[in-house]
Tab-separated table of C-alpha atoms in Angstrom:
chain	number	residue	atom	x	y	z
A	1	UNK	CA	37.083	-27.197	-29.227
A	2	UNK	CA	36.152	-23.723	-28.228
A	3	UNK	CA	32.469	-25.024	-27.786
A	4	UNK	CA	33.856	-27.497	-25.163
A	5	UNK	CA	35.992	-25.559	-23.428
A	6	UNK	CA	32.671	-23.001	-22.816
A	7	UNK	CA	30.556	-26.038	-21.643
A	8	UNK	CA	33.416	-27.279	-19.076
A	9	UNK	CA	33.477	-24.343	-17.807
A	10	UNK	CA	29.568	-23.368	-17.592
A	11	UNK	CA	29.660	-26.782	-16.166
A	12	UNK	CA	32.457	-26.427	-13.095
A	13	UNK	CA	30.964	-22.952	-12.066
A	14	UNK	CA	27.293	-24.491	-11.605
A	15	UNK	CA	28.937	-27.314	-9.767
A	16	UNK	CA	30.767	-24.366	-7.713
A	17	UNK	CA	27.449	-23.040	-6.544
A	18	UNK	CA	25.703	-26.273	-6.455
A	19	UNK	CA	28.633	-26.649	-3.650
A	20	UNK	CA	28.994	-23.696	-2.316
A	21	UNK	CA	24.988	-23.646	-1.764
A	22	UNK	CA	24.924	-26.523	-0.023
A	23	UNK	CA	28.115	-26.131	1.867
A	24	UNK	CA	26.593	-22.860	3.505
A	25	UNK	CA	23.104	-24.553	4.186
A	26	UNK	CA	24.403	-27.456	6.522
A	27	UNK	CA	23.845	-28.155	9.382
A	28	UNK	CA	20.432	-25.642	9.027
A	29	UNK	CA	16.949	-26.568	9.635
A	30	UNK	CA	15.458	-24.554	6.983
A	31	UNK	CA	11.412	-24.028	7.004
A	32	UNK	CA	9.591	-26.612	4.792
A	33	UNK	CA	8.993	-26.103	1.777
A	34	UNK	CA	9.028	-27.210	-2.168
A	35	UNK	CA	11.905	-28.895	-3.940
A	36	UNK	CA	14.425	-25.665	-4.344
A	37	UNK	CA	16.589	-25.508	-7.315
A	38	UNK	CA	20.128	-24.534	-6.544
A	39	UNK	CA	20.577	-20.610	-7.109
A	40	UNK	CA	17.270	-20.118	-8.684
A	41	UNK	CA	15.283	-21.479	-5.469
A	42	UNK	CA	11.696	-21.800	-6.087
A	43	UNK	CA	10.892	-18.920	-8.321
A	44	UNK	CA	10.620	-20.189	-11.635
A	45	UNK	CA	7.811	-22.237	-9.281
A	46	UNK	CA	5.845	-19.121	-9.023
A	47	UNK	CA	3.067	-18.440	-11.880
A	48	UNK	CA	1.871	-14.951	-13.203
A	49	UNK	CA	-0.312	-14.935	-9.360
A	50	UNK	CA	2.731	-15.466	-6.864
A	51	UNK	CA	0.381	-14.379	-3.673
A	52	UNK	CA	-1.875	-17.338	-4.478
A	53	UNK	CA	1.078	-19.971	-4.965
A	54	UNK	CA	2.441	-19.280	-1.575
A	55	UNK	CA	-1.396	-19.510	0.234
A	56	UNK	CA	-1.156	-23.056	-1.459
A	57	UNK	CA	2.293	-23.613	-0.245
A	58	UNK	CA	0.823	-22.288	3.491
A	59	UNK	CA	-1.787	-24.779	2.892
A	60	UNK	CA	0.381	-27.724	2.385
A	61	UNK	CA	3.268	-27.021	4.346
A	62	UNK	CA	2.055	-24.719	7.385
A	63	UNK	CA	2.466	-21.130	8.319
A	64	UNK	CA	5.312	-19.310	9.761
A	65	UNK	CA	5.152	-16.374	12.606
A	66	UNK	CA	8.197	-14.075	13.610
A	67	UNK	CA	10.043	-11.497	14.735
A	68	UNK	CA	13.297	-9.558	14.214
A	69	UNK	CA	12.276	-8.596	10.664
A	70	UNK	CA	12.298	-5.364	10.803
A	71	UNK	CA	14.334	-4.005	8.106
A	72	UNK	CA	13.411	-3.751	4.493
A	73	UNK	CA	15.304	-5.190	1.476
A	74	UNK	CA	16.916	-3.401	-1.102
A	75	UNK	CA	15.043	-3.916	-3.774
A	76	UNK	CA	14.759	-2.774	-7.420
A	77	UNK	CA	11.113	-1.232	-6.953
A	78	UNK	CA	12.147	0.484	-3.583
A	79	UNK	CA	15.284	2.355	-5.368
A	80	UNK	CA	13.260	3.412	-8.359
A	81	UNK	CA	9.869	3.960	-6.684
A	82	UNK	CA	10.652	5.334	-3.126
A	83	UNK	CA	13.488	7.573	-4.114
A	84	UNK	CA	16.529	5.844	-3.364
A	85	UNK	CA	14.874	3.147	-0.339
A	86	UNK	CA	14.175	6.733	1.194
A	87	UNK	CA	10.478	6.461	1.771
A	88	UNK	CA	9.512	5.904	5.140
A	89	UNK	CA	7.842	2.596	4.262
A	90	UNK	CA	10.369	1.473	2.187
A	91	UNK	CA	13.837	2.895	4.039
A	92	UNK	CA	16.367	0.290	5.918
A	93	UNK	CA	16.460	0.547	9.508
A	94	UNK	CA	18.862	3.192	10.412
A	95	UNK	CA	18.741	6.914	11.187
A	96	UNK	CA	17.498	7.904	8.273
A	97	UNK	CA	14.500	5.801	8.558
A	98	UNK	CA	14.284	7.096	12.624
A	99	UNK	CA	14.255	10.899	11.147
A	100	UNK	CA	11.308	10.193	8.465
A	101	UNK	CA	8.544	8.226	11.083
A	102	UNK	CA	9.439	10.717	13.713
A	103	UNK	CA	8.456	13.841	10.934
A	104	UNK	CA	5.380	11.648	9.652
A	105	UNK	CA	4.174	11.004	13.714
A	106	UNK	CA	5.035	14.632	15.025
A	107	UNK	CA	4.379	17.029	12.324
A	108	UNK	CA	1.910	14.888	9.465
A	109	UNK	CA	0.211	12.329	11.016
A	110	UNK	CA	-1.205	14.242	14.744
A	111	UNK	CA	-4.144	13.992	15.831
A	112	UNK	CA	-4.599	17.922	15.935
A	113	UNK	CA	-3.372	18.117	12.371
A	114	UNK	CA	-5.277	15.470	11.122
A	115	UNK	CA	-8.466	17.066	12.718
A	116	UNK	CA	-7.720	20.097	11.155
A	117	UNK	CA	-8.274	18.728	7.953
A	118	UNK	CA	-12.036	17.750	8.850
A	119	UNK	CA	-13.146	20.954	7.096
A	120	UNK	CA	-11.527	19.894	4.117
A	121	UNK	CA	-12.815	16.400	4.342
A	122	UNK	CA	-16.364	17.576	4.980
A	123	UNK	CA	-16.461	19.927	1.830
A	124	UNK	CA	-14.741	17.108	-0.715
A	125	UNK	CA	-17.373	14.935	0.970
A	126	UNK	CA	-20.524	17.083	-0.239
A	127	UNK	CA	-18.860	17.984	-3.694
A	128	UNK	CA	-18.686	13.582	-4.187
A	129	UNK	CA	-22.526	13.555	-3.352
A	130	UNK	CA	-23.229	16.547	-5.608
A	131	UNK	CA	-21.159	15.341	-8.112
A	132	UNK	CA	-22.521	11.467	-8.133
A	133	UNK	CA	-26.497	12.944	-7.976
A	134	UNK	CA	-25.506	15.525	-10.950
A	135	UNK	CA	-24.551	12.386	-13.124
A	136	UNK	CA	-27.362	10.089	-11.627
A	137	UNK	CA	-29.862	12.860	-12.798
A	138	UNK	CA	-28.217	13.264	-16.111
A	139	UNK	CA	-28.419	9.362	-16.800
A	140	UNK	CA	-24.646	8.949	-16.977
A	141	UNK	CA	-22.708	6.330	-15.609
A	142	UNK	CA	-20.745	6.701	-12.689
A	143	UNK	CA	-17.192	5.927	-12.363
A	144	UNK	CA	-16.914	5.252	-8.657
A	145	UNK	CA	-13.062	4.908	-9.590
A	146	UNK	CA	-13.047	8.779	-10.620
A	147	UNK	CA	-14.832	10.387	-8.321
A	148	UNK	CA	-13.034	8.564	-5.399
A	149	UNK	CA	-9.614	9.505	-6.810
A	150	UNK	CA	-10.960	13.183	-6.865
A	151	UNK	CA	-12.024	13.060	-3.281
A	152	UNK	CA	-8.497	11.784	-2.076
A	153	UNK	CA	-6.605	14.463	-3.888
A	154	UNK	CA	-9.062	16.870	-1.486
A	155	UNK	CA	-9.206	19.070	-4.350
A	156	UNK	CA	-12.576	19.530	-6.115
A	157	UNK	CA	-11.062	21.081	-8.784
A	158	UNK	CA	-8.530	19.253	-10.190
A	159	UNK	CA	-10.360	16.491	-11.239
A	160	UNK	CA	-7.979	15.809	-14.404
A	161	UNK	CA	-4.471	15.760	-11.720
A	162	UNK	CA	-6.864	13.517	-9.470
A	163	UNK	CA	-6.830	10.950	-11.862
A	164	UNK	CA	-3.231	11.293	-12.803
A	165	UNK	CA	-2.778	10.779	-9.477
A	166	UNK	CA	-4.655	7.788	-9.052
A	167	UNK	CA	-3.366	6.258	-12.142
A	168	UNK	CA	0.318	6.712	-11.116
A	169	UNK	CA	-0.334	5.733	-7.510
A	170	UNK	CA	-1.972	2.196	-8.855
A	171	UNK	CA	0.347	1.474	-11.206
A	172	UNK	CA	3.691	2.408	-7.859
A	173	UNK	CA	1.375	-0.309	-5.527
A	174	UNK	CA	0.711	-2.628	-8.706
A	175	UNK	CA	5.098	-2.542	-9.251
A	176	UNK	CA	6.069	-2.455	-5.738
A	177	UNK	CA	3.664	-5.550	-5.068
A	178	UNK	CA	5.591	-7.694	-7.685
A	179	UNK	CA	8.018	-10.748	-6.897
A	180	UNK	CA	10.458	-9.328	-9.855
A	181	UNK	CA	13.405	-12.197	-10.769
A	182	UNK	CA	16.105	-9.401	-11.038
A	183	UNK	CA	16.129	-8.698	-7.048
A	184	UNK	CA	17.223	-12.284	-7.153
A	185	UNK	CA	19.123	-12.907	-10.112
A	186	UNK	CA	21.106	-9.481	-11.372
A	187	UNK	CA	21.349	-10.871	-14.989
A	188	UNK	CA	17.930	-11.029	-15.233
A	189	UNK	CA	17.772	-7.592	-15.263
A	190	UNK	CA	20.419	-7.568	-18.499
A	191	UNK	CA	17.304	-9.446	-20.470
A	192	UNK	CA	14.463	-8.002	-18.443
A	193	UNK	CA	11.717	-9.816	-21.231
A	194	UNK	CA	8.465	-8.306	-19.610
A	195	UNK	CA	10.073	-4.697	-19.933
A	196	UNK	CA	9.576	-4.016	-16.002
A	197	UNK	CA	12.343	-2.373	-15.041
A	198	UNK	CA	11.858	0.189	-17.768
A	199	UNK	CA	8.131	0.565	-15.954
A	200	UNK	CA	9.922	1.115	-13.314
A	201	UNK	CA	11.933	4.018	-14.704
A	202	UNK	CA	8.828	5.622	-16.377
A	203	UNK	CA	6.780	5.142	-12.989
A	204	UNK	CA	9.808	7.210	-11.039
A	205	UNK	CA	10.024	9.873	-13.658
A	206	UNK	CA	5.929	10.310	-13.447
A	207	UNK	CA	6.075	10.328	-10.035
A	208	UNK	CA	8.787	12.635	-9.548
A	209	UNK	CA	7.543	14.993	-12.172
A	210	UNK	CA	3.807	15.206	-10.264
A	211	UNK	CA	5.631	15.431	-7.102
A	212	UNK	CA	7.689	18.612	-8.805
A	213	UNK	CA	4.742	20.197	-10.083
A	214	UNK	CA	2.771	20.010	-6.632
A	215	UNK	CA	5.750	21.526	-4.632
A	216	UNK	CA	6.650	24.079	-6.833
A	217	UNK	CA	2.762	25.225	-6.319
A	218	UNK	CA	3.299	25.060	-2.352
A	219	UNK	CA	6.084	27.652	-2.865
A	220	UNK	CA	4.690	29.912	-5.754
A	221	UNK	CA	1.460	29.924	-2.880
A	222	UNK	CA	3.812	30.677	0.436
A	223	UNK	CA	5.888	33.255	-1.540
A	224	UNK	CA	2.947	35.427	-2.859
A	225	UNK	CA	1.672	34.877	0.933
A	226	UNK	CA	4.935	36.170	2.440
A	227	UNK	CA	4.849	39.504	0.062
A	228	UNK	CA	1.550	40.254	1.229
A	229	UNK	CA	2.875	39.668	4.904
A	230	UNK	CA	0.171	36.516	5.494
A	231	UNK	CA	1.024	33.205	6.757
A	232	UNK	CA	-1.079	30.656	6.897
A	233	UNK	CA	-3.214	29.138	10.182
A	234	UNK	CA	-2.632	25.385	10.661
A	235	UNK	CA	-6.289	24.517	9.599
A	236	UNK	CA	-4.820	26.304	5.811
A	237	UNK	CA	-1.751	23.883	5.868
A	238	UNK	CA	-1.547	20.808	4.068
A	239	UNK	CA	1.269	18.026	4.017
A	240	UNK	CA	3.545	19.774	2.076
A	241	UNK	CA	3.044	23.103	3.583
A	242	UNK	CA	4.256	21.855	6.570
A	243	UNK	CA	7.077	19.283	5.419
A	244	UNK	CA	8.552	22.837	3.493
A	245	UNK	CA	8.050	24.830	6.840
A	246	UNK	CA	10.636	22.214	8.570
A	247	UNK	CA	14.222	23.223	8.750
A	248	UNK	CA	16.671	20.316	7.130
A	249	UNK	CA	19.396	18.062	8.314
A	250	UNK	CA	23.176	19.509	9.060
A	251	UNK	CA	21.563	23.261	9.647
A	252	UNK	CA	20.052	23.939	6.201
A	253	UNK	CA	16.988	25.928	6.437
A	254	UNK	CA	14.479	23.664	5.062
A	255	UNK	CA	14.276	20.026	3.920
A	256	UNK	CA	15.650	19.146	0.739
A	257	UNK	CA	12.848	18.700	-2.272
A	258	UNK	CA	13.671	14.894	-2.392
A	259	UNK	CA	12.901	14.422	1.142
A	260	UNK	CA	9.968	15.971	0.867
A	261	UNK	CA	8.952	14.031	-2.352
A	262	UNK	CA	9.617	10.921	-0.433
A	263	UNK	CA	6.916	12.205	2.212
A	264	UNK	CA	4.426	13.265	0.108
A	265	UNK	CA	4.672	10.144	-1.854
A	266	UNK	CA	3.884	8.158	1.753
A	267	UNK	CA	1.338	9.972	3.100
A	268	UNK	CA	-0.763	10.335	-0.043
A	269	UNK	CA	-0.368	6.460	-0.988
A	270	UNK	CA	-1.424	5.537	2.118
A	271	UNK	CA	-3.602	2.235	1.223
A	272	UNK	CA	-7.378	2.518	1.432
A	273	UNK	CA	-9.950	-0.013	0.226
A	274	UNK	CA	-10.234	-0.263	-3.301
A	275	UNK	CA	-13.866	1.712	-5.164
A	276	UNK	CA	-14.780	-2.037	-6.102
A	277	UNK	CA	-15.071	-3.667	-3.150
A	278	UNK	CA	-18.958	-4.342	-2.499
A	279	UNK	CA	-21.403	-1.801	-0.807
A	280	UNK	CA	-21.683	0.121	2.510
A	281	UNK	CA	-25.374	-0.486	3.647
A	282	UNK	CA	-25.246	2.130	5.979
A	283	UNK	CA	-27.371	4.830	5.318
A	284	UNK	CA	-28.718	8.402	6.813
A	285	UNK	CA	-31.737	10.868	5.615
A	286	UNK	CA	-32.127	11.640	2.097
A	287	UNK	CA	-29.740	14.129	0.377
A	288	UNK	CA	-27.798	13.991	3.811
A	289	UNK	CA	-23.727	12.918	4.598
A	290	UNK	CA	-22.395	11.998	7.572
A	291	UNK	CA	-20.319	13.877	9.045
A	292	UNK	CA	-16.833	13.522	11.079
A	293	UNK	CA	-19.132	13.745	14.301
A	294	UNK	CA	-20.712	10.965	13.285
A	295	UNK	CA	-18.235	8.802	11.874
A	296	UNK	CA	-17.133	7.337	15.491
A	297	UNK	CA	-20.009	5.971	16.432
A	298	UNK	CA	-21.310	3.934	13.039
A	299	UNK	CA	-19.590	0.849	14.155
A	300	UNK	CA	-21.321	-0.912	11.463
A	301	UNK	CA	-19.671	1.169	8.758
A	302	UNK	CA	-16.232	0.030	10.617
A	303	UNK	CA	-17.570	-3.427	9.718
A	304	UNK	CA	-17.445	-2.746	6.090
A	305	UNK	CA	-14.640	-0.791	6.376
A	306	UNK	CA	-12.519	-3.719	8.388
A	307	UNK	CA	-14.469	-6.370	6.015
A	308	UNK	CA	-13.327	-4.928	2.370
A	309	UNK	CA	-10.058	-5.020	4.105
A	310	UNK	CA	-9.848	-8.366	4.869
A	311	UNK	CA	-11.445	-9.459	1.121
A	312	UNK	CA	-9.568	-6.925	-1.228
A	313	UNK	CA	-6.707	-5.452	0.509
A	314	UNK	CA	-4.395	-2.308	-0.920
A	315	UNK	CA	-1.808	-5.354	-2.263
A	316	UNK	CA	-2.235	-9.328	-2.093
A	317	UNK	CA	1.547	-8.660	0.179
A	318	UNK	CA	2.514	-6.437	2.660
A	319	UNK	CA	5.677	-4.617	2.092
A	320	UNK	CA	8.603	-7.456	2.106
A	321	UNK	CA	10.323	-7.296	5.580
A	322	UNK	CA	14.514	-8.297	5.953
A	323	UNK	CA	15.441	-10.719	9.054
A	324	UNK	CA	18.844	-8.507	10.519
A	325	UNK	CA	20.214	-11.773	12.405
A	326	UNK	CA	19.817	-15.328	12.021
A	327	UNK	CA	17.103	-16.488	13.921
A	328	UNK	CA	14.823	-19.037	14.840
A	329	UNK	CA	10.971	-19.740	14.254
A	330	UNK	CA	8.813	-22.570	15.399
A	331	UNK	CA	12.341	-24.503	15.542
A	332	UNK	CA	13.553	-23.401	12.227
A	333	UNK	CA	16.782	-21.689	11.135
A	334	UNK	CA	16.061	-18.309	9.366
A	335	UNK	CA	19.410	-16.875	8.136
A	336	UNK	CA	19.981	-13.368	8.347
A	337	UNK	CA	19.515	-11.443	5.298
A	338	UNK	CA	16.098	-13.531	4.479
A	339	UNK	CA	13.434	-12.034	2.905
A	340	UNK	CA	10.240	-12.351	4.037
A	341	UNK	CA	6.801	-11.953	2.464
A	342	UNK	CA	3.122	-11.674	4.598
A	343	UNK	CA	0.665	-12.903	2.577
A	344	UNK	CA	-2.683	-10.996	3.345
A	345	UNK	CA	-4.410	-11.921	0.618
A	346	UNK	CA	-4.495	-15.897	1.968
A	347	UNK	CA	-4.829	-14.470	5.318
A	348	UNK	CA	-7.998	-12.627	4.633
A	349	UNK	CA	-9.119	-15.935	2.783
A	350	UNK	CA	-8.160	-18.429	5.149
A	351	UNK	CA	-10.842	-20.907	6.001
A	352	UNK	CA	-9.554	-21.918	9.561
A	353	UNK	CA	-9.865	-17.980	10.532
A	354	UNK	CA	-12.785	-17.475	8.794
A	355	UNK	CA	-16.029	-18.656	7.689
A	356	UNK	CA	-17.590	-17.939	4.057
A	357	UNK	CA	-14.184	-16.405	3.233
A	358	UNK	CA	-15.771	-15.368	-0.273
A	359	UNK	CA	-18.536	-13.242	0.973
A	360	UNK	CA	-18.526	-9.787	1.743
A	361	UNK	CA	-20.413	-9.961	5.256
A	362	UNK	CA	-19.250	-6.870	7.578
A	363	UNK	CA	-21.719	-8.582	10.286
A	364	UNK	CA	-19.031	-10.597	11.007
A	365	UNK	CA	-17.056	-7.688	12.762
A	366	UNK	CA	-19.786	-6.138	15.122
A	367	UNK	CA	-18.071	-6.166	18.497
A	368	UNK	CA	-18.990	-8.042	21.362
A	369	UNK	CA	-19.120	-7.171	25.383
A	370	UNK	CA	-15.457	-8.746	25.361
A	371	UNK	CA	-14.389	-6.946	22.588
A	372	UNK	CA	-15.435	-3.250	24.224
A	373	UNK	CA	-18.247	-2.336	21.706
A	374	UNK	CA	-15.677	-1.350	19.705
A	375	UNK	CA	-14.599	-2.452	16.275
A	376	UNK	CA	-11.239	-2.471	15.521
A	377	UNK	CA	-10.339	-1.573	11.809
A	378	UNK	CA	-6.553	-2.269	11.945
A	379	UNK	CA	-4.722	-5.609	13.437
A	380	UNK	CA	-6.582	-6.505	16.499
A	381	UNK	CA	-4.447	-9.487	19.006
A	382	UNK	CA	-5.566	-12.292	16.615
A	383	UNK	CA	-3.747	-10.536	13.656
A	384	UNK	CA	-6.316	-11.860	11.590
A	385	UNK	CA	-6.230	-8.926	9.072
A	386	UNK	CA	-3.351	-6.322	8.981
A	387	UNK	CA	-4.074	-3.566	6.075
A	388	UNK	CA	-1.341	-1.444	8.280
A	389	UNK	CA	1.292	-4.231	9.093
A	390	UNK	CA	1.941	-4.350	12.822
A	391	UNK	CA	4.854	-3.655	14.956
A	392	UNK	CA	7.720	-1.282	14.530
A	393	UNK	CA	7.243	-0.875	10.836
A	394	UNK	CA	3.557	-0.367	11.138
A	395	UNK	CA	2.086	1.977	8.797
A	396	UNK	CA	2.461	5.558	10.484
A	397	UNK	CA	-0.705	6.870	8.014
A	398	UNK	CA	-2.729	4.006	9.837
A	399	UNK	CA	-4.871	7.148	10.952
A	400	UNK	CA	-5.143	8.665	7.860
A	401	UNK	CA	-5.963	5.918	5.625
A	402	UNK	CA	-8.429	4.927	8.152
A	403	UNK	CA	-10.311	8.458	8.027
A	404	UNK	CA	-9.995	9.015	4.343
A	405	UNK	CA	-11.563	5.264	3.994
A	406	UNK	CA	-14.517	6.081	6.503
A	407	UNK	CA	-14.920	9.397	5.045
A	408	UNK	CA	-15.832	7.426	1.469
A	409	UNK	CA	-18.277	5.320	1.990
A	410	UNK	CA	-20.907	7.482	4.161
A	411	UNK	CA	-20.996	10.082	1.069
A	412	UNK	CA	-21.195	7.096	-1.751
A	413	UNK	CA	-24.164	5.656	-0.103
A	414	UNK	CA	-26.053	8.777	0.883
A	415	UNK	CA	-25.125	9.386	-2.981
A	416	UNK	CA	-26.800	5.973	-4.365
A	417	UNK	CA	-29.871	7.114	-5.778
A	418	UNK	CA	-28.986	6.199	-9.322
A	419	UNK	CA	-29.483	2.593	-11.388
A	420	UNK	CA	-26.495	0.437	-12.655
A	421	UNK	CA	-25.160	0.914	-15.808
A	422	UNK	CA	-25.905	-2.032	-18.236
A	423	UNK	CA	-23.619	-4.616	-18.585
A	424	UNK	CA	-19.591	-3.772	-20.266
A	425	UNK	CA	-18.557	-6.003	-22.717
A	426	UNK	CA	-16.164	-6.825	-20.832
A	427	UNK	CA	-18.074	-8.167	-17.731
A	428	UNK	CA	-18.337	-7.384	-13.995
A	429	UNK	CA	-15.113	-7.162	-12.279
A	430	UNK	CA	-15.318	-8.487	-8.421
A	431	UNK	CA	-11.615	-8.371	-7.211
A	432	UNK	CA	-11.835	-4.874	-5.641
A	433	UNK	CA	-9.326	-3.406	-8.731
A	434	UNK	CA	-6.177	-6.501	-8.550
A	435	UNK	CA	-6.330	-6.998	-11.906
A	436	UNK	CA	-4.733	-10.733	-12.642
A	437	UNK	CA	-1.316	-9.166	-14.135
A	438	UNK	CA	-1.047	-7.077	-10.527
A	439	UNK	CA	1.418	-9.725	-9.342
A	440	UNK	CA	3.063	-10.898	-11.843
A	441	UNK	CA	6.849	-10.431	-12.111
């Protein structure tokens, strides 16, 4: 009796939101798509590689283009990976949001304070040459993957918190870039089977704990500074130098350690192209790196740099995007509140934008007399890559991640005097570090 009574009732609330569903649907001319299931939709659709279902459902059913999706969803990843949705990438539109680009665009991300870092730059640049020939004349293997994570932490030595770094920062894109159920059905998260909310949790208390340690060395550093009566020249500041010389909100002094985490966290994740992604054959004298001088003018290196873009980009999907209002596109109702995901793995692999989408040829970027003689490494007015987004929520570290990007390869292939290493066991790996489980949610 009691086993009836639980089925009637499973049974009338499923028909409630088989009703309900369909009640607040008509009347809409939703995009095309797959069959959807009521409540569930179309994600128990989606495999273990979620980017490359949806480039076969753009195949079959045709692409989308919009606007008014500005905002970001709340999702699980955001609150536990972005402190609280309060990253810059990650935050709602709003003031807060409004408060964080304009710090990252008038005190991080100038042109004068970017430029100040060249030194730096240049001096992490010839420590990665000396560093690869030391190994290549020692007959060790080189893991590009290390000495690239030590070069972004522009610290030659901490070689050890380098790779912490890098190891926390993959694993925050590899959790962030994941379609997980429990954004879309809460008691999901009650059974959570693959364990990744608890990832989650670990991720934010590594993160938070790095982020700690690094502050807490900024201040140790400016107090001994002020006691000998020194401050420090703005070629001597770095990120969070200058995000803990900025008073705070509501006339406190400074900026509160969790805004400042949420900065840092930005600015130092901003997406690059992965170690793995094919070879710059650009090259100078022997024993030589190019410097920031020269970097403007190699438009060919641009070409690789624009090229392993398009073929292995930071994520297979940008950062999901919110519609704010119903609207329409090509003709089709889009209610508000709609999440919406850009695909640029399929777009860097579509066939009717590209030709020989599985070879890595940078030739296909060298600018024409149309295009300026200038090659473009972000979205260009075709949109046919976009490793910063585009549009209001644009990546404001565009800059940065282009220079730290341009700044690798002219060292690595000055550097490339050694042989390869033999074969692994476990084979050659040609998907620029997305590792098949990267998507899977």
């Amino acid at each position: 009796m009691a086993l009836a009574w639980v089925l009637t009732s499973v049974g009338v609330l499923v028909a409630t939101v088989v009703v309900i569903w369909r009640w607040t649907r008509r009347g809409l001319n939703l995009p095309p798509g797959p069959r959807r299931w009521p409540v569930v939709g179309n994600l128990l659709q989606l495999s273990s590689l979620p980017h490359k279902d949806l480039a076969a459902y753009s195949a079959a059913y045709g692409p989308l283009a919009g606007r008014r999706f500005a905002s970001r969803p709340r999702t699980l990843a955001a609150v536990h990976l972005a402190y609280g949705c309060g990253d810059v990438a990650l935050a709602p539109l709003g003031p807060k949001w409004k408060r964080m680009r304009r710090i990252c665009m008038e005190h991080l991300l100038t042109t004068r304070r970017l430029d100040a870092f060249a030194g730096h730059r240049a001096a992490e640049a010839r420590h990665l040459v000396a560093e690869v020939r030391r190994r290549a004349a020692a007959g060790e293997a080189v893991n590009l993957r290390e000495v690239l994570a030590a070069f972004s932490m522009n610290n030659s030595g901490a070689e050890e918190e380098a790779l912490e770094f890098m190891e926390i920062t993959h694993e925050m894109f590899r959790l962030l870039g994941m379609i997980y159920l429990g954004d879309y059905l809460p008691a999901w998260r009650w059974v959570d089977p693959f364990g990744c909310e608890r990832k989650m949790r670990e991720v934010e208390r590594r993160i938070d704990d790095f982020h700690s340690r690094i502050i807490d060395q900024h201040k140790k550093k400016a107090r001994e500074m002020s006691l000998q009566g020194a401050a420090p020249s703005c070629g001597e500041m770095d990120f969070v130098d200058v995000l803990l010389s900025l008073p705070g909100e509501d006339g406190k002094d400074h900026l509160d350690d969790v805004e400042i985490k949420a900065l840092i966290q930005r600015s130092s994740a901003t997406p690059g192209p992965p170690e793995g992604a094919g070879g710059a054959r650009c090259r100078r004298g022997e024993g030589q790196a190019s410097g920031g001088t020269d970097l403007a003018g190699l438009s060919y290196l641009r070409c690789v740099v624009r090229e392993t873009f398009r073929m292995h980009p930071a994520g297979p999907f940008l950062i999901p995007h919110e519609s704010t209002r119903p609207t329409k596109l090509l003709n089709y109702d889009v209610p508000a509140g709609t999440r919406v995901f850009i695909n640029t793995y399929a777009l860097g692999r579509n066939p009717r934008l590209w030709e020989d989408v599985d070879e890595f040829l940078p030739e296909r970027h060298l600018p024409t007399a149309a295009d300026g003689g200038r090659v473009e490494i972000s979205h260009g007015p075709d949109f046919k890559i976009l490793p910063f987004s585009a549009g209001k929520r644009k990546c404001p570290g565009a800059p940065l991640g282009w220079s730290s990007s341009s700044w690798r390869w002219p060292p690595s292939s000055s550097a490339s005097t050694g042989s390869p290493p033999r074969a692994s066991p476990g084979g050659h790996r040609h998907d620029g570090g997305l590792r098949d489980d990267d998507a899977q949610g």
